[in-house]
mmCIF file of C-alpha atoms in Angstrom:
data_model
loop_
_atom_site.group_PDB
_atom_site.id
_atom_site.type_symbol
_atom_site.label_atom_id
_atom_site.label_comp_id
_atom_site.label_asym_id
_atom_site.label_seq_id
_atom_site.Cartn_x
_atom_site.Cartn_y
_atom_site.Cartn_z
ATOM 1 C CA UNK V 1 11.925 -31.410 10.387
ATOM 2 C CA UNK V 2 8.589 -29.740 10.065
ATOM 3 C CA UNK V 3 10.068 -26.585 11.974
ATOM 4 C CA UNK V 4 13.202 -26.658 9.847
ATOM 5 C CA UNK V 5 11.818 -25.905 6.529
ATOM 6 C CA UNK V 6 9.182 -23.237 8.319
ATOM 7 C CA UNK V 7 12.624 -21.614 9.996
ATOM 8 C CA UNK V 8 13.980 -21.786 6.355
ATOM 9 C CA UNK V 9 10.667 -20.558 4.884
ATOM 10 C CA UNK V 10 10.932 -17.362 7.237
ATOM 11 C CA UNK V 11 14.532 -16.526 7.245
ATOM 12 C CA UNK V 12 14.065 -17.309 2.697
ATOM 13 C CA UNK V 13 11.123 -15.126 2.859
ATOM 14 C CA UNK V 14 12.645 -11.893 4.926
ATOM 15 C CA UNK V 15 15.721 -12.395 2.564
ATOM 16 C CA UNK V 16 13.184 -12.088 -0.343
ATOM 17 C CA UNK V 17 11.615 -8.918 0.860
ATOM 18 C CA UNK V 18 14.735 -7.048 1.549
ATOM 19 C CA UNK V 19 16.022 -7.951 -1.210
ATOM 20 C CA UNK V 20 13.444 -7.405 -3.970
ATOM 21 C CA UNK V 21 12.039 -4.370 -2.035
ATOM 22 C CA UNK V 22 15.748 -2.739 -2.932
ATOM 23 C CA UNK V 23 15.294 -3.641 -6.258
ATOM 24 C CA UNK V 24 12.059 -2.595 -7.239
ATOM 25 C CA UNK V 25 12.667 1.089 -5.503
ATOM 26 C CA UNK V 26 15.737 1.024 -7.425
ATOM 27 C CA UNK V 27 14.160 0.317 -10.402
ATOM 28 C CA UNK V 28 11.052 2.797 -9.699
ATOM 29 C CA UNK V 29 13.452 5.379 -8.884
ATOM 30 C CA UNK V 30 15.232 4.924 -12.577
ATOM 31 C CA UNK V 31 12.178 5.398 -14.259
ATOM 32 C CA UNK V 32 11.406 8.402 -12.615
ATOM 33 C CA UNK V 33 14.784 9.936 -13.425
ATOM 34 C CA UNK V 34 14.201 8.924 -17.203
ATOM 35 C CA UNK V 35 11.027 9.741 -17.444
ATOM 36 C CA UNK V 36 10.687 13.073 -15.778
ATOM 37 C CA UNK V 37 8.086 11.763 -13.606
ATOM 38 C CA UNK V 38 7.464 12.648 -9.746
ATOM 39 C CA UNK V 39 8.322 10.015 -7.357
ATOM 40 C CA UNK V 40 4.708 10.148 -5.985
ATOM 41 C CA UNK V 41 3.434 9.460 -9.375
ATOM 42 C CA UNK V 42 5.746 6.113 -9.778
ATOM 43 C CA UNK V 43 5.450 5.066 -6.192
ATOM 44 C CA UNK V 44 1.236 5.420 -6.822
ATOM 45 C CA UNK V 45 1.448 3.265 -10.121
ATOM 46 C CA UNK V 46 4.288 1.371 -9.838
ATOM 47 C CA UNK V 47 4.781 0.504 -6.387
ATOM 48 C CA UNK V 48 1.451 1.052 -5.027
ATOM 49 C CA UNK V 49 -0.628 -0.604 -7.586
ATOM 50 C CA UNK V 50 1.868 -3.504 -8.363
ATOM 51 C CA UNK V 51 2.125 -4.709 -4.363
ATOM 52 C CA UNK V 52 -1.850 -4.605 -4.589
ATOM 53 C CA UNK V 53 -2.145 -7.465 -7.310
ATOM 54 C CA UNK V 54 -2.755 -10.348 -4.146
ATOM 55 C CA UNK V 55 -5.340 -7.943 -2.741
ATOM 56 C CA UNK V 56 -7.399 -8.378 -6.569
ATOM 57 C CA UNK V 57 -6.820 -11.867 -6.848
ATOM 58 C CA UNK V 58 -8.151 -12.182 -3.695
ATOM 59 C CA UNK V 59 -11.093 -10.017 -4.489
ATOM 60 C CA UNK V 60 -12.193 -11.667 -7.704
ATOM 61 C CA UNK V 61 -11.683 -15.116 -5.985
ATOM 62 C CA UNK V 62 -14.098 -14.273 -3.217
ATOM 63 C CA UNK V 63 -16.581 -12.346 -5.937
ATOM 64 C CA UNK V 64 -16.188 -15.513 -8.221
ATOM 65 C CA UNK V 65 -17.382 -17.723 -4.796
ATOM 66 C CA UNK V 66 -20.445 -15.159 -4.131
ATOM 67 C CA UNK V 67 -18.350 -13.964 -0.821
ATOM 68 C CA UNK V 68 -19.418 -10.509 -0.764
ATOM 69 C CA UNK V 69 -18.307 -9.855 2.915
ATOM 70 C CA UNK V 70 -15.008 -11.486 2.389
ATOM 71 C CA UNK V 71 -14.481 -9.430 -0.415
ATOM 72 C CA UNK V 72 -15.029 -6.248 0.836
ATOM 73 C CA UNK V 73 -13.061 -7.197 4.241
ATOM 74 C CA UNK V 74 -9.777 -7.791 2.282
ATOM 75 C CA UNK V 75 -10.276 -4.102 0.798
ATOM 76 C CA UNK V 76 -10.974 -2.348 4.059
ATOM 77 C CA UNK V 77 -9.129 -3.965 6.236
ATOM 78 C CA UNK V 78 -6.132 -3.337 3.736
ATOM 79 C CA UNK V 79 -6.312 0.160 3.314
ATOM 80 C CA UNK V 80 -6.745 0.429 7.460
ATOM 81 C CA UNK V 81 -3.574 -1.462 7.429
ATOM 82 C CA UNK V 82 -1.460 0.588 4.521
ATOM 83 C CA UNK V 83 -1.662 3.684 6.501
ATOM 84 C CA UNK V 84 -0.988 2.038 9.885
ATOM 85 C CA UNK V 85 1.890 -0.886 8.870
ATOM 86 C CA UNK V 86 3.412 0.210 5.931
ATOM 87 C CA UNK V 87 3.782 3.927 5.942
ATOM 88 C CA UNK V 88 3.144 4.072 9.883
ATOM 89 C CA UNK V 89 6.487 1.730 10.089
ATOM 90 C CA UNK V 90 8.561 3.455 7.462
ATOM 91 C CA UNK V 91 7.235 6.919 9.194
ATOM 92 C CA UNK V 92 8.753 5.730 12.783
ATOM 93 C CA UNK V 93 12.370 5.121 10.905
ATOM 94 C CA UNK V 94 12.584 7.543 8.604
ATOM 95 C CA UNK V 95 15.201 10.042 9.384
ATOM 96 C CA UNK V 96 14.570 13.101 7.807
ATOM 97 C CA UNK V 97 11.781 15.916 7.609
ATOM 98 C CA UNK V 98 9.549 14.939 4.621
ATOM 99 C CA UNK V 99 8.024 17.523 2.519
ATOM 100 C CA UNK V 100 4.736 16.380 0.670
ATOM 101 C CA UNK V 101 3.392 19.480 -0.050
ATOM 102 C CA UNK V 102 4.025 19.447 -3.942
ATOM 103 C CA UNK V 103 2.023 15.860 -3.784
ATOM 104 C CA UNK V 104 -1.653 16.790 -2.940
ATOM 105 C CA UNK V 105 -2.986 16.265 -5.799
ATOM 106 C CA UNK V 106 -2.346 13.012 -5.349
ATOM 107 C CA UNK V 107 -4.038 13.394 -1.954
ATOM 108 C CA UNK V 108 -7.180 14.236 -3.489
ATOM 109 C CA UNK V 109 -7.446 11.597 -6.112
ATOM 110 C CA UNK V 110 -6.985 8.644 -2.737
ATOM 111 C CA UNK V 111 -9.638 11.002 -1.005
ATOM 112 C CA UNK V 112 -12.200 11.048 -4.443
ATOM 113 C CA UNK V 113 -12.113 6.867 -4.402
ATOM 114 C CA UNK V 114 -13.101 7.223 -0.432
ATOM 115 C CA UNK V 115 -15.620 9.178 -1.196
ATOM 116 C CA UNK V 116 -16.839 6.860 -4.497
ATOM 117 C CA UNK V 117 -16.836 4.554 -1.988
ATOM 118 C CA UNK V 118 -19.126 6.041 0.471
ATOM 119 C CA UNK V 119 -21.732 6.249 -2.282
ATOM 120 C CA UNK V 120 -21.605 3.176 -2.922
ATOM 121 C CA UNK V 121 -22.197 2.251 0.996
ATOM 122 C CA UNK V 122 -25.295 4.483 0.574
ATOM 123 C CA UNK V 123 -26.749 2.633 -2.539
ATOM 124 C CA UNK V 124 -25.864 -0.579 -1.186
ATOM 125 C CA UNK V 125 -26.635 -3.002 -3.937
ATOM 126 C CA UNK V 126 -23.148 -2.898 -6.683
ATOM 127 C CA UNK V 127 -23.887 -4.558 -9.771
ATOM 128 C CA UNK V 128 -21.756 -4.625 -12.964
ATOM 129 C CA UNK V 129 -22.357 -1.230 -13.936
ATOM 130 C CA UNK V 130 -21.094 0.456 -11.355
ATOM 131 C CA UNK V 131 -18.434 -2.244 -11.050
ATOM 132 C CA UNK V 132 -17.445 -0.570 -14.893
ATOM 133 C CA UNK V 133 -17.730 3.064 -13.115
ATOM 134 C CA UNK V 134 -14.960 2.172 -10.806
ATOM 135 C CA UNK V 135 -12.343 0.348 -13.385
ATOM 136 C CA UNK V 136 -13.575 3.804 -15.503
ATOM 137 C CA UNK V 137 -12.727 6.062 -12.802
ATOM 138 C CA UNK V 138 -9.635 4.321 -12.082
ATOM 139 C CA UNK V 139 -7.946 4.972 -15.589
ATOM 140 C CA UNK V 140 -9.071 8.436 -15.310
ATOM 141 C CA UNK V 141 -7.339 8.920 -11.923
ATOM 142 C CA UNK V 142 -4.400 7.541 -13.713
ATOM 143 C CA UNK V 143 -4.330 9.594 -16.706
ATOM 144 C CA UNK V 144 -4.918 12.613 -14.267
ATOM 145 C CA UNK V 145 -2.146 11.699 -11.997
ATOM 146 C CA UNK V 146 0.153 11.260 -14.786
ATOM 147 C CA UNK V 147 -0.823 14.701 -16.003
ATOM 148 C CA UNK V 148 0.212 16.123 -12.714
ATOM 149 C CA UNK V 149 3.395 13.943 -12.827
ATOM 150 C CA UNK V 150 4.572 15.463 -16.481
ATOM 151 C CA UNK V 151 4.072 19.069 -15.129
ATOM 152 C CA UNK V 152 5.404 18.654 -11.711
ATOM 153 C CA UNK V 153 9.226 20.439 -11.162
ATOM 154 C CA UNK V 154 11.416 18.036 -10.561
ATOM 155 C CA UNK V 155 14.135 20.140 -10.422
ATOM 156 C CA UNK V 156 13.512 21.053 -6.698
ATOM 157 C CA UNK V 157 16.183 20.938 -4.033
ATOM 158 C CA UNK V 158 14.365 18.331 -2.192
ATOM 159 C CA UNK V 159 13.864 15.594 -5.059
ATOM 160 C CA UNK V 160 17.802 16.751 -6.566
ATOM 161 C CA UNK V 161 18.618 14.979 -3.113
ATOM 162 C CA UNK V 162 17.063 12.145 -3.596
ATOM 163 C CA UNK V 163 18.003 11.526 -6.917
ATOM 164 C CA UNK V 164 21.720 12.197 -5.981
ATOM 165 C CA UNK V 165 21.524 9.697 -3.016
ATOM 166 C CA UNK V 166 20.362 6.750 -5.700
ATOM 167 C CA UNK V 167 22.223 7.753 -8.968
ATOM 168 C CA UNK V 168 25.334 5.465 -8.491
ATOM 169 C CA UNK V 169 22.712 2.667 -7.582
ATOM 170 C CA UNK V 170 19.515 2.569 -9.859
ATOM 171 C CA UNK V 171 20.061 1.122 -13.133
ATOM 172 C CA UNK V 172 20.777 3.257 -16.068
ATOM 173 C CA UNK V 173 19.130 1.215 -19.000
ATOM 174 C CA UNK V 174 14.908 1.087 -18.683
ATOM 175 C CA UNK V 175 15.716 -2.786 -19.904
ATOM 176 C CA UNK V 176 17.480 -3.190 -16.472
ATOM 177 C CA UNK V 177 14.981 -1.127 -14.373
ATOM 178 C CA UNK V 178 12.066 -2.925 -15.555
ATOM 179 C CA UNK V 179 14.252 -6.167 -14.927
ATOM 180 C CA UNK V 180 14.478 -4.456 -11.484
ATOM 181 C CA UNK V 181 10.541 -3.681 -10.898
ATOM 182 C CA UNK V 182 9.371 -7.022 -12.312
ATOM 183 C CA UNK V 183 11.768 -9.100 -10.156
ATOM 184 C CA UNK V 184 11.099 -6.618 -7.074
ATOM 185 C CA UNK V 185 7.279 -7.333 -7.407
ATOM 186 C CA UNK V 186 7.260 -10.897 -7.871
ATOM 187 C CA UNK V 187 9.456 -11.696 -5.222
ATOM 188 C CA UNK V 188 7.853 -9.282 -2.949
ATOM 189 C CA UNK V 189 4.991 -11.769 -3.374
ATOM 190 C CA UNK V 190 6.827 -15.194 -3.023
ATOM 191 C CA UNK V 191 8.586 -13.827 0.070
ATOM 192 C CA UNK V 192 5.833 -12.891 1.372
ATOM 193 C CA UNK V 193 3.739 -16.283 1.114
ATOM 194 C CA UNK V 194 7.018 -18.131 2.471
ATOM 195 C CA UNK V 195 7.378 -15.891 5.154
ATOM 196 C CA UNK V 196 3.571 -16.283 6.445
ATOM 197 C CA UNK V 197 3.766 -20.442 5.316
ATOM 198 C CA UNK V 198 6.438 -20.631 7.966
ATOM 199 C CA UNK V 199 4.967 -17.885 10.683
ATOM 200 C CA UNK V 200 1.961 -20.717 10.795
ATOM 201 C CA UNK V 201 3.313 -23.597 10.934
ATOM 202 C CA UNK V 202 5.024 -22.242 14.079
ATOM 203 C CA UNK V 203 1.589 -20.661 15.338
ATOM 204 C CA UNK V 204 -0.187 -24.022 14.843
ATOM 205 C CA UNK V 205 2.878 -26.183 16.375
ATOM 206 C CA UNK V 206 2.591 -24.161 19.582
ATOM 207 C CA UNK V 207 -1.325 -23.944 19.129
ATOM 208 C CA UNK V 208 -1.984 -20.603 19.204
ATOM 209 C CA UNK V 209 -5.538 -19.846 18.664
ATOM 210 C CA UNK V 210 -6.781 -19.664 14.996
ATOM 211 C CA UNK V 211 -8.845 -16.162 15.669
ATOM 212 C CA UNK V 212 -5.243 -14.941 16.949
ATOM 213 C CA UNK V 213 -3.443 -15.961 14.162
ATOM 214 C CA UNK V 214 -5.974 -14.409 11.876
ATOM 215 C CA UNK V 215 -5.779 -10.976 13.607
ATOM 216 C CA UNK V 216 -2.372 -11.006 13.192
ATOM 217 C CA UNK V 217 -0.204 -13.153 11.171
ATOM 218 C CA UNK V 218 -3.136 -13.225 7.908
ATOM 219 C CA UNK V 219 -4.132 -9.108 8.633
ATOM 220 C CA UNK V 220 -0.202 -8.137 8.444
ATOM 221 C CA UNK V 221 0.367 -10.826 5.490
ATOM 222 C CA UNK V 222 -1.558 -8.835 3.093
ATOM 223 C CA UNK V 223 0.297 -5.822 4.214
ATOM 224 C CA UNK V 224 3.844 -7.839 3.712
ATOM 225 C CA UNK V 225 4.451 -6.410 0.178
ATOM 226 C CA UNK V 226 3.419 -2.640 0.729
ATOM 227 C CA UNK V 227 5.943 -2.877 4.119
ATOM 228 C CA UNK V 228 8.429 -4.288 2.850
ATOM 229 C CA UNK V 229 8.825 -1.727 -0.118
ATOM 230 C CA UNK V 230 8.144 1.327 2.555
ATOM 231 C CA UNK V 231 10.448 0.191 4.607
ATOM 232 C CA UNK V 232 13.384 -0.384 1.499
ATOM 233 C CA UNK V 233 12.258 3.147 0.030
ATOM 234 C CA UNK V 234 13.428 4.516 3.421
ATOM 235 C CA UNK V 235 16.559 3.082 3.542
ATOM 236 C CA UNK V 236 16.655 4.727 0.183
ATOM 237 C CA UNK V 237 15.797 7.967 1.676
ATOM 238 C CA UNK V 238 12.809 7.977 -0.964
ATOM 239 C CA UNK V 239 9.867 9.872 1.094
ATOM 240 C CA UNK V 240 7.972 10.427 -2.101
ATOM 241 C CA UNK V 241 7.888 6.740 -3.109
ATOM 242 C CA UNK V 242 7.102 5.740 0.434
ATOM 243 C CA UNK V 243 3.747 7.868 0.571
ATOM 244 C CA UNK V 244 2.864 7.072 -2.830
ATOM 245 C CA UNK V 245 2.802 3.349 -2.286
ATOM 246 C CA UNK V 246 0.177 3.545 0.054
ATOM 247 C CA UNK V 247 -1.784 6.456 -1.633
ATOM 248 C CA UNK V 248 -1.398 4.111 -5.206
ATOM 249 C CA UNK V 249 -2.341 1.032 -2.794
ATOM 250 C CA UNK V 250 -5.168 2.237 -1.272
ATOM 251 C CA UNK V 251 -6.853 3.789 -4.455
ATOM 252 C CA UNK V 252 -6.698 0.477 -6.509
ATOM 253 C CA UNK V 253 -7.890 -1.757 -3.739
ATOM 254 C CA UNK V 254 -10.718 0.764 -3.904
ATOM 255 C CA UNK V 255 -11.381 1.657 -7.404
ATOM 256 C CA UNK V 256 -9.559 -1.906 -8.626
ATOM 257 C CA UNK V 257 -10.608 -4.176 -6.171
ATOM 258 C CA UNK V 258 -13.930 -3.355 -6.027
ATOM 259 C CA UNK V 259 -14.952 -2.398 -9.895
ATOM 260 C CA UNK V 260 -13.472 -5.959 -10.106
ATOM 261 C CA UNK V 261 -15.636 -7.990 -7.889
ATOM 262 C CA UNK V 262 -18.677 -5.794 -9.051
ATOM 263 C CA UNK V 263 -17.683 -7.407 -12.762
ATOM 264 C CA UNK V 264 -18.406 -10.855 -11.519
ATOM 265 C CA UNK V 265 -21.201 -10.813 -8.983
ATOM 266 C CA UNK V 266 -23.480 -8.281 -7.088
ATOM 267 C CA UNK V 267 -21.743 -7.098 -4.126
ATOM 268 C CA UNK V 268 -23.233 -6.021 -0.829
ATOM 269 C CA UNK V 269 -21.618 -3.101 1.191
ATOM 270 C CA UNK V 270 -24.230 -2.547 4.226
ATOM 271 C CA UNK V 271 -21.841 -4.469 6.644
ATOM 272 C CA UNK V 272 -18.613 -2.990 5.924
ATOM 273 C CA UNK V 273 -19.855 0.611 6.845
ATOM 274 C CA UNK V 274 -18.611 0.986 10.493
ATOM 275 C CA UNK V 275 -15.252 -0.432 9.177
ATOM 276 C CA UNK V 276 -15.236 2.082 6.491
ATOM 277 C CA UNK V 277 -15.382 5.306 8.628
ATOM 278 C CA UNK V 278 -12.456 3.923 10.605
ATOM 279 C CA UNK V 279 -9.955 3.640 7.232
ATOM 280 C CA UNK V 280 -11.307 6.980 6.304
ATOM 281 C CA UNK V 281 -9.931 8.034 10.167
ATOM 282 C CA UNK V 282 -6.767 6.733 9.251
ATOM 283 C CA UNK V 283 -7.012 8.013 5.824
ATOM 284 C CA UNK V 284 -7.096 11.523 7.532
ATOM 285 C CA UNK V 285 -3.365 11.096 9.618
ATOM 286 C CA UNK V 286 -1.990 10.877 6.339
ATOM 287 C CA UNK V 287 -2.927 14.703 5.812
ATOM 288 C CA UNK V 288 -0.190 16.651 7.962
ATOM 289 C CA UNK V 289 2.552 14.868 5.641
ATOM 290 C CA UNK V 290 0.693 17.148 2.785
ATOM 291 C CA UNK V 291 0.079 20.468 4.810
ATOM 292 C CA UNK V 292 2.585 20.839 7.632
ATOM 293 C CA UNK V 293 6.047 21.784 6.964
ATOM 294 C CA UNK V 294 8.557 19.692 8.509
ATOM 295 C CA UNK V 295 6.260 17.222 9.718
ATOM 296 C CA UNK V 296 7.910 15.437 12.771
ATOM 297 C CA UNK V 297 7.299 11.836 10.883
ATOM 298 C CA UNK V 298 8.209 9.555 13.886
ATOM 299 C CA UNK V 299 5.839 11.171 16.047
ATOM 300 C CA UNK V 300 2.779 10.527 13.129
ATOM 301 C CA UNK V 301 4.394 7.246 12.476
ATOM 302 C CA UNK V 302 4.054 6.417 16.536
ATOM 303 C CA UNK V 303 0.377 7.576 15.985
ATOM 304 C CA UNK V 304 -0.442 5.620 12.783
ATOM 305 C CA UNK V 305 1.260 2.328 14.229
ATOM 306 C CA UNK V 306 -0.816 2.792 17.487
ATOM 307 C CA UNK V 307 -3.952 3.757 16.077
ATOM 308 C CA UNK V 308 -3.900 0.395 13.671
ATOM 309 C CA UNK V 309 -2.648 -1.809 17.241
ATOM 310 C CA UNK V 310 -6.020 -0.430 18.852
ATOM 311 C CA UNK V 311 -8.282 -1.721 15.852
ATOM 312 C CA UNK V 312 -6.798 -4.780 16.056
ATOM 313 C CA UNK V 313 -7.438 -5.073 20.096
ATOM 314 C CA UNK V 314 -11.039 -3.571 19.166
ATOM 315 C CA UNK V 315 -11.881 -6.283 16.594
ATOM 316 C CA UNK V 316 -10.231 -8.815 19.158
ATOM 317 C CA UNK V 317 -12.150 -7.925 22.237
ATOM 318 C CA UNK V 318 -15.501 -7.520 19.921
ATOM 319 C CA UNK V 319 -15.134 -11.075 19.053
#
């Protein structure tokens, strides 16, 4: 019986993410279109920071235990995974040449919060000041990116396509398409947690080790959300919304997750250094999308999936 309800958990919670990762493109997509706003811009705040909401519950949970190391794990680890699960996935199935050149900007604002962050390595001890810095900086990236968004051309031959290939489907009324983002984002969330509730109760039935389980089944749980809505934006054909889920993800688990845990309790940052240079690595195979025309994206994607499966046999044979 106990396997039943975990089969029903997993087959409920891939449902869920399909599902709800349709919708909330949809709905992101919508806004765009009435708004005037790039896609990057929507899939940063929309997509990208709304699938990161576990990632700063879990980081004010750990900061409101003292758990410095856990807290800074769940950030780093993340952002390694964004760029190898998430848009590394949706990169190996995406059919078409993608074109992020209009997008640096964007770029540049991820690249700024790496950089915040490698101060903050250097200084070491984060107390509630610079925990204010960070939720600071993290509006002003916002109102700066939605600067960019408002000035951006839409008009361009390669976002006219997309909006063509989701007119009939995204909802016309902003009632409907924030019906359409809320729902997407919550039950990105649920399905999620079901899907992973089941995945262990199978690992534990057939005793696979914990460690195992951890460096798998918890590492791409976190991930779930961000995948799952890469993965519907490409059956979408939505390339901008894609990369700008993981650029939005990335920069609040930084400036977000972080500023947040500073709030509540002095953080450490010493041990997470090693770890950091490698997300800043992967940070870096995100940049031909933004300067090379007609990027071959399965070939990166191949690379970003395969760079992410040797961390995780690194951290495995490290112990």
């Amino acid at each position: 019986m106990e396997l039943l309800i975990a089969a029903a958990f997993v087959v409920v919670g891939v449902v869920m993410l399909t599902w709800c990762g349709d919708k909330l493109v949809e709905g992101s997509v919508s806004v765009a279109h009435h708004f005037s706003l790039s896609r990057v811009f929507v899939g940063v705040v929309i997509m990208g920071f709304g699938t990161s909401v576990p990632e700063l519950i879990t980081c004010v949970s750990a900061a409101l235990n003292g758990n410095s190391d856990l807290l800074m794990g769940n950030i780093i680890g993340s952002n390694i995974a964004n760029v190898g699960l998430p848009l590394g996935l949706s990169l190996l199935l995406f059919k078409s040449h993608i074109h992020m050149n209009d997008s640096r900007a964007d770029l540049w604002l991820m690249f700024a919060a790496y950089v915040i962050i490698g101060v903050l390595i250097w200084v070491n001890d984060i107390s509630w000041p610079y925990g204010l810095a960070l939720v600071t900086a993290l509006f002003v990236s916002l109102t700066l990116s939605l600067k960019l968004a408002k000035s951006e051309d839409d008009t361009s031959k390669e976002r006219d396509v997309e909006i063509d290939a989701l007119e009939t489907q995204a909802p016309n009324s902003m009632g409907k398409a924030g019906l359409f983002i809320g729902v997407g984002l919550a039950g990105l969330v649920v399905g999620a947690n079901l899907l992973i509730d089941g995945a262990l109760t199978f690992a534990h039935y057939f005793e696979i080790p914990e460690r195992i389980i951890g460096l798998t089944l918890v590492a791409v749980g976190t991930s779930l959300p961000e995948i799952a809505a890469g993965l519907a934006a490409v059956r979408k054909n939505e390339a901008h919304l894609m990369v700008g889920n993981v650029l939005g993800s990335n920069m609040f688990n930084i400036l977000g997750g972080i500023g947040a845990g500073a709030l509540v309790t002095n953080l450490s940052l010493s041990t997470i250094s090693h770890d950091a240079m490698i997300m800043t690595a992967m940070a870096f195979l995100m940049l031909p999308l933004f300067f090379i025309n007609k990027i071959h994206s399965r070939i990166l994607g191949g690379v970003m999936v395969m760079a992410y499966v040797a961390y995780i046999i690194n951290l495995a044979l490290a112990g």
